[in-house]
Short mmCIF file of N, CA, C and O in Angstrom, two decimals:
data_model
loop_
_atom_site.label_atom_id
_atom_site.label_comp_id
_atom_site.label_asym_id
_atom_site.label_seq_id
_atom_site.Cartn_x
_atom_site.Cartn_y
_atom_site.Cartn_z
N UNK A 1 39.71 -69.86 -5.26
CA UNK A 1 40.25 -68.73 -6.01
C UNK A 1 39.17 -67.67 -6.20
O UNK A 1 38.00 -67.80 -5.83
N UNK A 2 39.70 -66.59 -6.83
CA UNK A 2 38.35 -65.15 -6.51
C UNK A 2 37.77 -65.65 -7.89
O UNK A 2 36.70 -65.09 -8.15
N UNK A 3 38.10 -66.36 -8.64
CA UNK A 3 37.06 -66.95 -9.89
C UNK A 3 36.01 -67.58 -9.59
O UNK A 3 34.92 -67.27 -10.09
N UNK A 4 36.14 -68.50 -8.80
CA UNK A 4 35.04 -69.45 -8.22
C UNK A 4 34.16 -68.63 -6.97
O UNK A 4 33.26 -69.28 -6.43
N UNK A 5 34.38 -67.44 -6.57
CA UNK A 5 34.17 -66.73 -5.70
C UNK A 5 32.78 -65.54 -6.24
O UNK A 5 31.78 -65.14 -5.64
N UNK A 6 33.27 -65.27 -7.57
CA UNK A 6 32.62 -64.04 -7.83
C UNK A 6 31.21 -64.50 -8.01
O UNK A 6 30.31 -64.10 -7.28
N UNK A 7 30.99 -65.40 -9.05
CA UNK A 7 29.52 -65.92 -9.28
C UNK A 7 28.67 -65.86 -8.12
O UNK A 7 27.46 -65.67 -8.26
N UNK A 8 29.26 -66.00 -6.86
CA UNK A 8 28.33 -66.10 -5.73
C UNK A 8 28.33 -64.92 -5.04
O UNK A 8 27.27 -64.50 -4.58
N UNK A 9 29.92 -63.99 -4.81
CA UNK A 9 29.50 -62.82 -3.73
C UNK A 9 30.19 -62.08 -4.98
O UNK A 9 31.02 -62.49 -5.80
N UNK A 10 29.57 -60.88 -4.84
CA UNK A 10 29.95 -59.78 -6.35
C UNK A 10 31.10 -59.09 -5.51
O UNK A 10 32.12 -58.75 -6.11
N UNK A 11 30.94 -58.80 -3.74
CA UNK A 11 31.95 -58.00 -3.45
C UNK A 11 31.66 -56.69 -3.92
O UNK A 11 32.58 -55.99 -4.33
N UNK A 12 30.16 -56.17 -3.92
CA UNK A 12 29.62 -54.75 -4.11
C UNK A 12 30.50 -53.59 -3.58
O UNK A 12 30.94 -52.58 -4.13
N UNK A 13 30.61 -54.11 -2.27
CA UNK A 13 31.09 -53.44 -1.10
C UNK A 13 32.32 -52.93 -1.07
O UNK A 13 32.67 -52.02 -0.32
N UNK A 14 32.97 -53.43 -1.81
CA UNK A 14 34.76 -53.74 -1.73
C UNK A 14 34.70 -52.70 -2.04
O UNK A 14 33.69 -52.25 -2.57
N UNK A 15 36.35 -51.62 -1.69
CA UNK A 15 36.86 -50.25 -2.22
C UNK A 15 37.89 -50.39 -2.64
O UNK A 15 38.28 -50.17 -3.78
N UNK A 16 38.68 -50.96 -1.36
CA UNK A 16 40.03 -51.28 -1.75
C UNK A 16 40.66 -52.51 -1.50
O UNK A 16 40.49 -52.97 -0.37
N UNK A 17 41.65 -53.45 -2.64
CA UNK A 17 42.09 -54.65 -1.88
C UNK A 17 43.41 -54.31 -2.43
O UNK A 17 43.59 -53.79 -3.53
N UNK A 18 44.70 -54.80 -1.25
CA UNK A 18 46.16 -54.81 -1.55
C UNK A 18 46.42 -55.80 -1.69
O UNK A 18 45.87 -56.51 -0.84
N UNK A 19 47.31 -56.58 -2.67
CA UNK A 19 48.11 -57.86 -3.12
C UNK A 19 48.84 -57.57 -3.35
O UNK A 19 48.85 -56.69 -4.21
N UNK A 20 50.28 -58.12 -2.72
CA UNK A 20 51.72 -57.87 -3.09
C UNK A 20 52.22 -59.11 -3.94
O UNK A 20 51.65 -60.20 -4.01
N UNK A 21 53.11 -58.83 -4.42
CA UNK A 21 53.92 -60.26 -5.38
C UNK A 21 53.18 -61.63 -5.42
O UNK A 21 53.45 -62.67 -4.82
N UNK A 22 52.06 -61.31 -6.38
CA UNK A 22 51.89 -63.11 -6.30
C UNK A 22 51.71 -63.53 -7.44
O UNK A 22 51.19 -62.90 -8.36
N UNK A 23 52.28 -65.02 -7.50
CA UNK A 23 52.33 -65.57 -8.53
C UNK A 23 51.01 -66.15 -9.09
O UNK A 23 51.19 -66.88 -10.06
N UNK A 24 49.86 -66.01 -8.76
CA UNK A 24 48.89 -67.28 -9.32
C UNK A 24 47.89 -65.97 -9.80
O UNK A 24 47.55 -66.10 -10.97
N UNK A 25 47.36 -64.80 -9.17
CA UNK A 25 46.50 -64.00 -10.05
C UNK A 25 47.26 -63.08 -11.76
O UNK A 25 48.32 -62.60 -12.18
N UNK A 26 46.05 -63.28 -12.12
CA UNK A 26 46.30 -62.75 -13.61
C UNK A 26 45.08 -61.76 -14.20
O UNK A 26 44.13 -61.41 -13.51
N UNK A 27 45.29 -61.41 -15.54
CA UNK A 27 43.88 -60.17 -16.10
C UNK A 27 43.28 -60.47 -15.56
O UNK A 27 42.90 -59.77 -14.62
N UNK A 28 42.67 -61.96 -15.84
CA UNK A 28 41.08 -62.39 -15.82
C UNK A 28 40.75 -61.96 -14.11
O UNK A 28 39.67 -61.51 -13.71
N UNK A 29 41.90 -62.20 -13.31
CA UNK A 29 41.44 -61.71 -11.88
C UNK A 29 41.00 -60.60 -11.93
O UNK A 29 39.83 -60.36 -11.61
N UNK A 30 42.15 -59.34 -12.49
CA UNK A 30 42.06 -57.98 -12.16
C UNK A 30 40.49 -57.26 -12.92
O UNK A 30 39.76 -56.33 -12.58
N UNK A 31 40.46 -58.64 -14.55
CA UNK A 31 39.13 -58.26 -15.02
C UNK A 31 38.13 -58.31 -14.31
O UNK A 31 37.36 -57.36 -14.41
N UNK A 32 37.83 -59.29 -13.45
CA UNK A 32 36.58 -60.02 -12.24
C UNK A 32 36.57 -58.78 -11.39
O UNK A 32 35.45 -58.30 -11.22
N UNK A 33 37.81 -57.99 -10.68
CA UNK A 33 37.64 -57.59 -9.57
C UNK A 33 37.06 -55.51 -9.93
O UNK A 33 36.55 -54.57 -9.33
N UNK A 34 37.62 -55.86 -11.30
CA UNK A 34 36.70 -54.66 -11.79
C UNK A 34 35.33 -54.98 -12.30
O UNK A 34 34.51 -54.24 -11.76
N UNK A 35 34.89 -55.69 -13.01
CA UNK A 35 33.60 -56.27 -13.33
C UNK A 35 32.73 -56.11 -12.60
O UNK A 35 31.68 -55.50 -12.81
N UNK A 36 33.33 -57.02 -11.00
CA UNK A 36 32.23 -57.25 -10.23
C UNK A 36 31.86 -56.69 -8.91
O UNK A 36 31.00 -57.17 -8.17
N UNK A 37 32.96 -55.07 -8.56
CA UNK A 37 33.41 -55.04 -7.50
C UNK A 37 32.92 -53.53 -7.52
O UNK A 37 33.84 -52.73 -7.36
N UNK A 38 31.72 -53.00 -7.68
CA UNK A 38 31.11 -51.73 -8.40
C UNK A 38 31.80 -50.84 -7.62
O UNK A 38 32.27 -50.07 -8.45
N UNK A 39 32.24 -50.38 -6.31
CA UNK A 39 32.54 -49.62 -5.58
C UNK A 39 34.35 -49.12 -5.75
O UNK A 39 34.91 -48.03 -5.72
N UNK A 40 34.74 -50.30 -5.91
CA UNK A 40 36.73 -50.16 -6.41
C UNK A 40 37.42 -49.38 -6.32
O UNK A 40 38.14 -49.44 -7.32
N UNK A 41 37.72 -48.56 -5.69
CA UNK A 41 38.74 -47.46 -5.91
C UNK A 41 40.60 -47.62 -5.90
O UNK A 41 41.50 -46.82 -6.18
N UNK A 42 40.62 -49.26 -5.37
CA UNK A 42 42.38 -48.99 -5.35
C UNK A 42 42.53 -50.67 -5.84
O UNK A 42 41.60 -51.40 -5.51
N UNK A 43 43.10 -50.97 -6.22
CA UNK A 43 43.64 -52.71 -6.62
C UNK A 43 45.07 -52.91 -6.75
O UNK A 43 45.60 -53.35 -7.76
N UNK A 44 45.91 -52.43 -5.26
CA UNK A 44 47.36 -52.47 -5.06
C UNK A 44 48.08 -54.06 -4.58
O UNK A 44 47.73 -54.75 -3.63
N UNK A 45 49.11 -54.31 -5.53
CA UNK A 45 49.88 -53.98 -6.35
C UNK A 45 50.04 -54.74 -7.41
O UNK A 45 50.90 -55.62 -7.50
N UNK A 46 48.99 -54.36 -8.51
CA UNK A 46 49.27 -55.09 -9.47
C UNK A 46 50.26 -55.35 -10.48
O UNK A 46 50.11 -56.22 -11.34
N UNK A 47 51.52 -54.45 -10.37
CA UNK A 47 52.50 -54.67 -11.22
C UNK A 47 53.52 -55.77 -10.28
O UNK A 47 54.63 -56.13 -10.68
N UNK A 48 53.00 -56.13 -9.20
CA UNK A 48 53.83 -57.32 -8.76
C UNK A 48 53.17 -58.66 -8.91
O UNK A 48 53.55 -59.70 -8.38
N UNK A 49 52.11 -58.51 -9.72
CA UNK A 49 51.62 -60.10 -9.72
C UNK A 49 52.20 -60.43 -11.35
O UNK A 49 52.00 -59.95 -12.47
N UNK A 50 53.02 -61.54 -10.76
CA UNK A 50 53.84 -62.06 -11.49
C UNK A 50 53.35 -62.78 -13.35
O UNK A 50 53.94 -62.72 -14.42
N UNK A 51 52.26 -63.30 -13.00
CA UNK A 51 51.38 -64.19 -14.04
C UNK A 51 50.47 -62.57 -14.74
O UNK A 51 49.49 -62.95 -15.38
N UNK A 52 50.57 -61.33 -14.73
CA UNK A 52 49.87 -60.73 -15.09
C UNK A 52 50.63 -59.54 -16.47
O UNK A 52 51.50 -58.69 -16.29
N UNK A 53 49.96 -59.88 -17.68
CA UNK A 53 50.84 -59.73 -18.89
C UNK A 53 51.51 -58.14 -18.67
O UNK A 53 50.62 -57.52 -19.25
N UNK A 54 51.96 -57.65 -18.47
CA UNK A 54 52.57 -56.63 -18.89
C UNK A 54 51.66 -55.35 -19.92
O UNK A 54 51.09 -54.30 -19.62
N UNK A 55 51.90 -56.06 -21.18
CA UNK A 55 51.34 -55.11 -22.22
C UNK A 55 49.82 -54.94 -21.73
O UNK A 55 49.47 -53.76 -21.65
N UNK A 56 48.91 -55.84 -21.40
CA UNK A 56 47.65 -55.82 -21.15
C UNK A 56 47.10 -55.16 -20.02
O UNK A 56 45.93 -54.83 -19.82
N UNK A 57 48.23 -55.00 -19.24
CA UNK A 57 47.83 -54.14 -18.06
C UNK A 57 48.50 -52.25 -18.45
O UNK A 57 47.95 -51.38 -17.78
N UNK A 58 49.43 -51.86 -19.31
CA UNK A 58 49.64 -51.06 -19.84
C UNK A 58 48.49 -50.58 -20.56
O UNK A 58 47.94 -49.48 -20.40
N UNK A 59 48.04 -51.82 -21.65
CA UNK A 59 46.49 -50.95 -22.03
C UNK A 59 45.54 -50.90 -21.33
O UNK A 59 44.60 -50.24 -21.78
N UNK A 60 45.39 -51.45 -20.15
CA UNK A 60 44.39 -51.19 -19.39
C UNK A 60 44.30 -49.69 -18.87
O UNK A 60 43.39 -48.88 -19.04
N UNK A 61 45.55 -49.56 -18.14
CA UNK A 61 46.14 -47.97 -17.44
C UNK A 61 45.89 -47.02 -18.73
O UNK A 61 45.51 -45.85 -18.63
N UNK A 62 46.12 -47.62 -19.85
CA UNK A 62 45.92 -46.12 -20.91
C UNK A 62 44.38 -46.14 -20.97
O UNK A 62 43.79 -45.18 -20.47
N UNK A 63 43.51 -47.40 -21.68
CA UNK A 63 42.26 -47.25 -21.05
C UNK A 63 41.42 -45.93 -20.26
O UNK A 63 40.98 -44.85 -20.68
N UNK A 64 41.46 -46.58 -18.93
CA UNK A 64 41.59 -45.89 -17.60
C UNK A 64 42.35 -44.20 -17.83
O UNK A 64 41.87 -43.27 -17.18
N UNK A 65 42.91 -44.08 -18.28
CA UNK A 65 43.53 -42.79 -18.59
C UNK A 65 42.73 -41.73 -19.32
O UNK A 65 42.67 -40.54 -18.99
N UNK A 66 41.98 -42.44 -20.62
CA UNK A 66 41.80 -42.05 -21.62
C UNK A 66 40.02 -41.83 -21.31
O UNK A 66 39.43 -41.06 -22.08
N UNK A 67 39.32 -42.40 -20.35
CA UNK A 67 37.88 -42.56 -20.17
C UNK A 67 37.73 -41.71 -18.56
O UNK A 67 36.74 -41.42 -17.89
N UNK A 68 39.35 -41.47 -18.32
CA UNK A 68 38.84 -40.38 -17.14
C UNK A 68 38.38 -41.35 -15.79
O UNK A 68 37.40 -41.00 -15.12
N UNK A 69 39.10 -42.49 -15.46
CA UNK A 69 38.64 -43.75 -14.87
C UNK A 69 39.43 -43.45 -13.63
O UNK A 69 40.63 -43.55 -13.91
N UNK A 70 39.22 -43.08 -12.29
CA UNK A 70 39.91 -43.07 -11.39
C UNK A 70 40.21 -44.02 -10.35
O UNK A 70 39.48 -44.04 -9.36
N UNK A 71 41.44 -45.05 -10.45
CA UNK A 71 41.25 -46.06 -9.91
C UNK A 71 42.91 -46.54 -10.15
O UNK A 71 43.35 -46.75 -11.28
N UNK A 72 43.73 -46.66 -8.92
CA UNK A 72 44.69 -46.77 -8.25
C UNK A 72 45.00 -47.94 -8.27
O UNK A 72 44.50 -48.79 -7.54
N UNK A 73 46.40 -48.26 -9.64
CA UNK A 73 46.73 -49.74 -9.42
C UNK A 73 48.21 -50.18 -8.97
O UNK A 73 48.78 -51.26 -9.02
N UNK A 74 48.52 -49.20 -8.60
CA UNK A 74 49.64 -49.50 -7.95
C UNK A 74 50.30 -48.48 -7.35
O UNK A 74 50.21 -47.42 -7.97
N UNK A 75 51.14 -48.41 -6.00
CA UNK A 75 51.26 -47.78 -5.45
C UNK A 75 52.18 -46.92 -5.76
O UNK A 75 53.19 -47.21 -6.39
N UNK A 76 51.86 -45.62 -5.29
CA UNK A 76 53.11 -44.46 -5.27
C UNK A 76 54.40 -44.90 -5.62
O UNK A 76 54.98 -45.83 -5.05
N UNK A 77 54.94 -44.14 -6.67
CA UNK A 77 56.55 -44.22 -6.95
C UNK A 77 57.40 -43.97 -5.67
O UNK A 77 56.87 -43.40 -4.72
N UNK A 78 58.67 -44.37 -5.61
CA UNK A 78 59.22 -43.99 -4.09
C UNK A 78 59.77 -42.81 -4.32
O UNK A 78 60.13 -42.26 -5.36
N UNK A 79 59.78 -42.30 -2.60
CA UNK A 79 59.77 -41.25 -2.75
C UNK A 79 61.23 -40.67 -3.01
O UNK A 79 62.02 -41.61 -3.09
N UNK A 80 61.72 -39.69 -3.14
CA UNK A 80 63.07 -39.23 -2.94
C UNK A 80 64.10 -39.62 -2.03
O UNK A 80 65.26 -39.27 -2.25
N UNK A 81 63.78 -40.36 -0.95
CA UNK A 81 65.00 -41.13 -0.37
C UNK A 81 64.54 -42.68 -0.90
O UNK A 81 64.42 -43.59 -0.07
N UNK A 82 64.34 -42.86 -2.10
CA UNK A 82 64.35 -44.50 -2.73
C UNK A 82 63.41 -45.02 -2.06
O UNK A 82 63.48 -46.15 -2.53
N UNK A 83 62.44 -45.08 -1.20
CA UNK A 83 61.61 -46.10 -0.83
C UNK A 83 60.21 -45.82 -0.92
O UNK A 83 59.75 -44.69 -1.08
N UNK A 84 59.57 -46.83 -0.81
CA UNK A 84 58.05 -46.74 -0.75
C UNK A 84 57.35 -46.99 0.64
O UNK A 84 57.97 -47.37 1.63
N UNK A 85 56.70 -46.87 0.63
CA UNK A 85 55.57 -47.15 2.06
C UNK A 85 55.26 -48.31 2.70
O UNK A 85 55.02 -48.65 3.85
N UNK A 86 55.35 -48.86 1.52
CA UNK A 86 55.31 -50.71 1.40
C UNK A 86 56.44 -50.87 2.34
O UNK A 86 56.44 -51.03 3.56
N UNK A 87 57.49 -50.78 1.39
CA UNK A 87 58.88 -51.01 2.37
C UNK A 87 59.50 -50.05 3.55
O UNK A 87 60.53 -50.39 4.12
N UNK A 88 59.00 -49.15 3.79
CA UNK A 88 58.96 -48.62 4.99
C UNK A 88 57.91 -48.96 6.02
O UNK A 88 58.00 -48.32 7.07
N UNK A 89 56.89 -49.88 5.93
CA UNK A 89 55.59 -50.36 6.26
C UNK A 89 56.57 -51.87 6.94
O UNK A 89 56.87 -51.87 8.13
N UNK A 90 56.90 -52.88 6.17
CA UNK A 90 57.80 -53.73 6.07
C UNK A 90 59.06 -53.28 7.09
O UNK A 90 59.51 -54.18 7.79
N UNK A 91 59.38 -52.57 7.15
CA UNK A 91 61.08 -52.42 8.06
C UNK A 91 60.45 -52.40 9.13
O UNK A 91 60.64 -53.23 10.02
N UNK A 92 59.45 -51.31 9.20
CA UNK A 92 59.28 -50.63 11.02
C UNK A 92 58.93 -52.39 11.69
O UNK A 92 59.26 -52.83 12.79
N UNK A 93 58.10 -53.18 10.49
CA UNK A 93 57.42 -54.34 10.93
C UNK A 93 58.49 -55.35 11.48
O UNK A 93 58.24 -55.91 12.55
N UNK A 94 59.55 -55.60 10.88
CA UNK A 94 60.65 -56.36 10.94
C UNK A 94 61.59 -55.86 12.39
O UNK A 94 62.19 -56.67 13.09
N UNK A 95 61.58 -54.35 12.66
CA UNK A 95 62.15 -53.94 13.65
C UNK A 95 61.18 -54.30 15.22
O UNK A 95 61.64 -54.80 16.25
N UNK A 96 60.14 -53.98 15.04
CA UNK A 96 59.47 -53.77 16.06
C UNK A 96 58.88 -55.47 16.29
O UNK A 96 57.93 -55.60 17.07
N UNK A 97 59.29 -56.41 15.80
CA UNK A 97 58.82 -57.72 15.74
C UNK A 97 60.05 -58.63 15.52
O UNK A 97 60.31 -59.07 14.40
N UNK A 98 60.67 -58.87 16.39
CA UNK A 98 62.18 -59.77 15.44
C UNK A 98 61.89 -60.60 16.09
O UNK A 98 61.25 -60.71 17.14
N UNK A 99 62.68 -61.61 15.06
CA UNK A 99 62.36 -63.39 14.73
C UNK A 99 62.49 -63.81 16.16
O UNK A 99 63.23 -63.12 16.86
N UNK A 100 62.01 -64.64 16.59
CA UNK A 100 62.43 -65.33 17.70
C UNK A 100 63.26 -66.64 17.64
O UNK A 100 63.10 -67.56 16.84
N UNK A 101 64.16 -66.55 18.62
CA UNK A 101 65.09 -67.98 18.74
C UNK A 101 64.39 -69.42 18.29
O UNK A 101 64.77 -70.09 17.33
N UNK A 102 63.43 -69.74 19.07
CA UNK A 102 62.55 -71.44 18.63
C UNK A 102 62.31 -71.12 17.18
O UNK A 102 62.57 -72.07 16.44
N UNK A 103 61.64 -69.47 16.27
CA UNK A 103 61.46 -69.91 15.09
C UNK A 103 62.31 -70.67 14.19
O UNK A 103 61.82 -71.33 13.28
N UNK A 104 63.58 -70.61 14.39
CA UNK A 104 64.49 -71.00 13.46
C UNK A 104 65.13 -72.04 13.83
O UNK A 104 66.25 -72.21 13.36
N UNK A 105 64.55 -73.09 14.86
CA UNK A 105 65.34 -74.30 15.88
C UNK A 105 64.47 -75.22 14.63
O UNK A 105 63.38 -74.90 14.16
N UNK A 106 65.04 -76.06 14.37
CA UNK A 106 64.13 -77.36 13.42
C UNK A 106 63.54 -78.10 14.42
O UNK A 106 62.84 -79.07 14.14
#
């Protein structure tokens, strides 16, 4: 896990990391990956990690708001035809790659 991770590599370097929907990171992650990650500029998508409180990430964003903190936690609202990038990222992927017959043979 990036807990047992940080003590050894700080991840100076890092700018940007994307995580979509997951269930097992929480604050203490998103706390580590700001803590230890001096360079940071994007930490997408944290309103899909499931285990991650709500209110605490609200005060974080006001935080961040309020200290003039520029740093991208989740991606663009969709745009005017309903979608995001993510999921237009996702379709073209699904079109240009379809399942193959053996995947789905048991």
């Amino acid at each position: 896990t990036f807990d047992n991770i940080f003590p050894t590599n700080k991840f100076q370097y890092l700018e940007e990391v994307e995580i979509k929907k997951n269930d097992e990171l929480t604050m203490k992650t998103l706390n580590n990956l700001l803590l230890y990650c001096d360079n940071i500029r994007s930490i997408l998508d944290v309103t899909e990690w499931s285990k991650l409180n709500k209110s605490d990430l609200a005060e974080l964003i006001f935080h961040m708001k309020e200290n003039n903190i520029d740093l991208v936690l989740q991606e663009k609202p969709e745009d005017m035809r309903g979608v995001s990038l993510y999921q237009i990222c996702q379709t073209a992927l699904k079109e240009k790659y379809k399942r193959s017959e053996w995947f789905n043979t048991p």
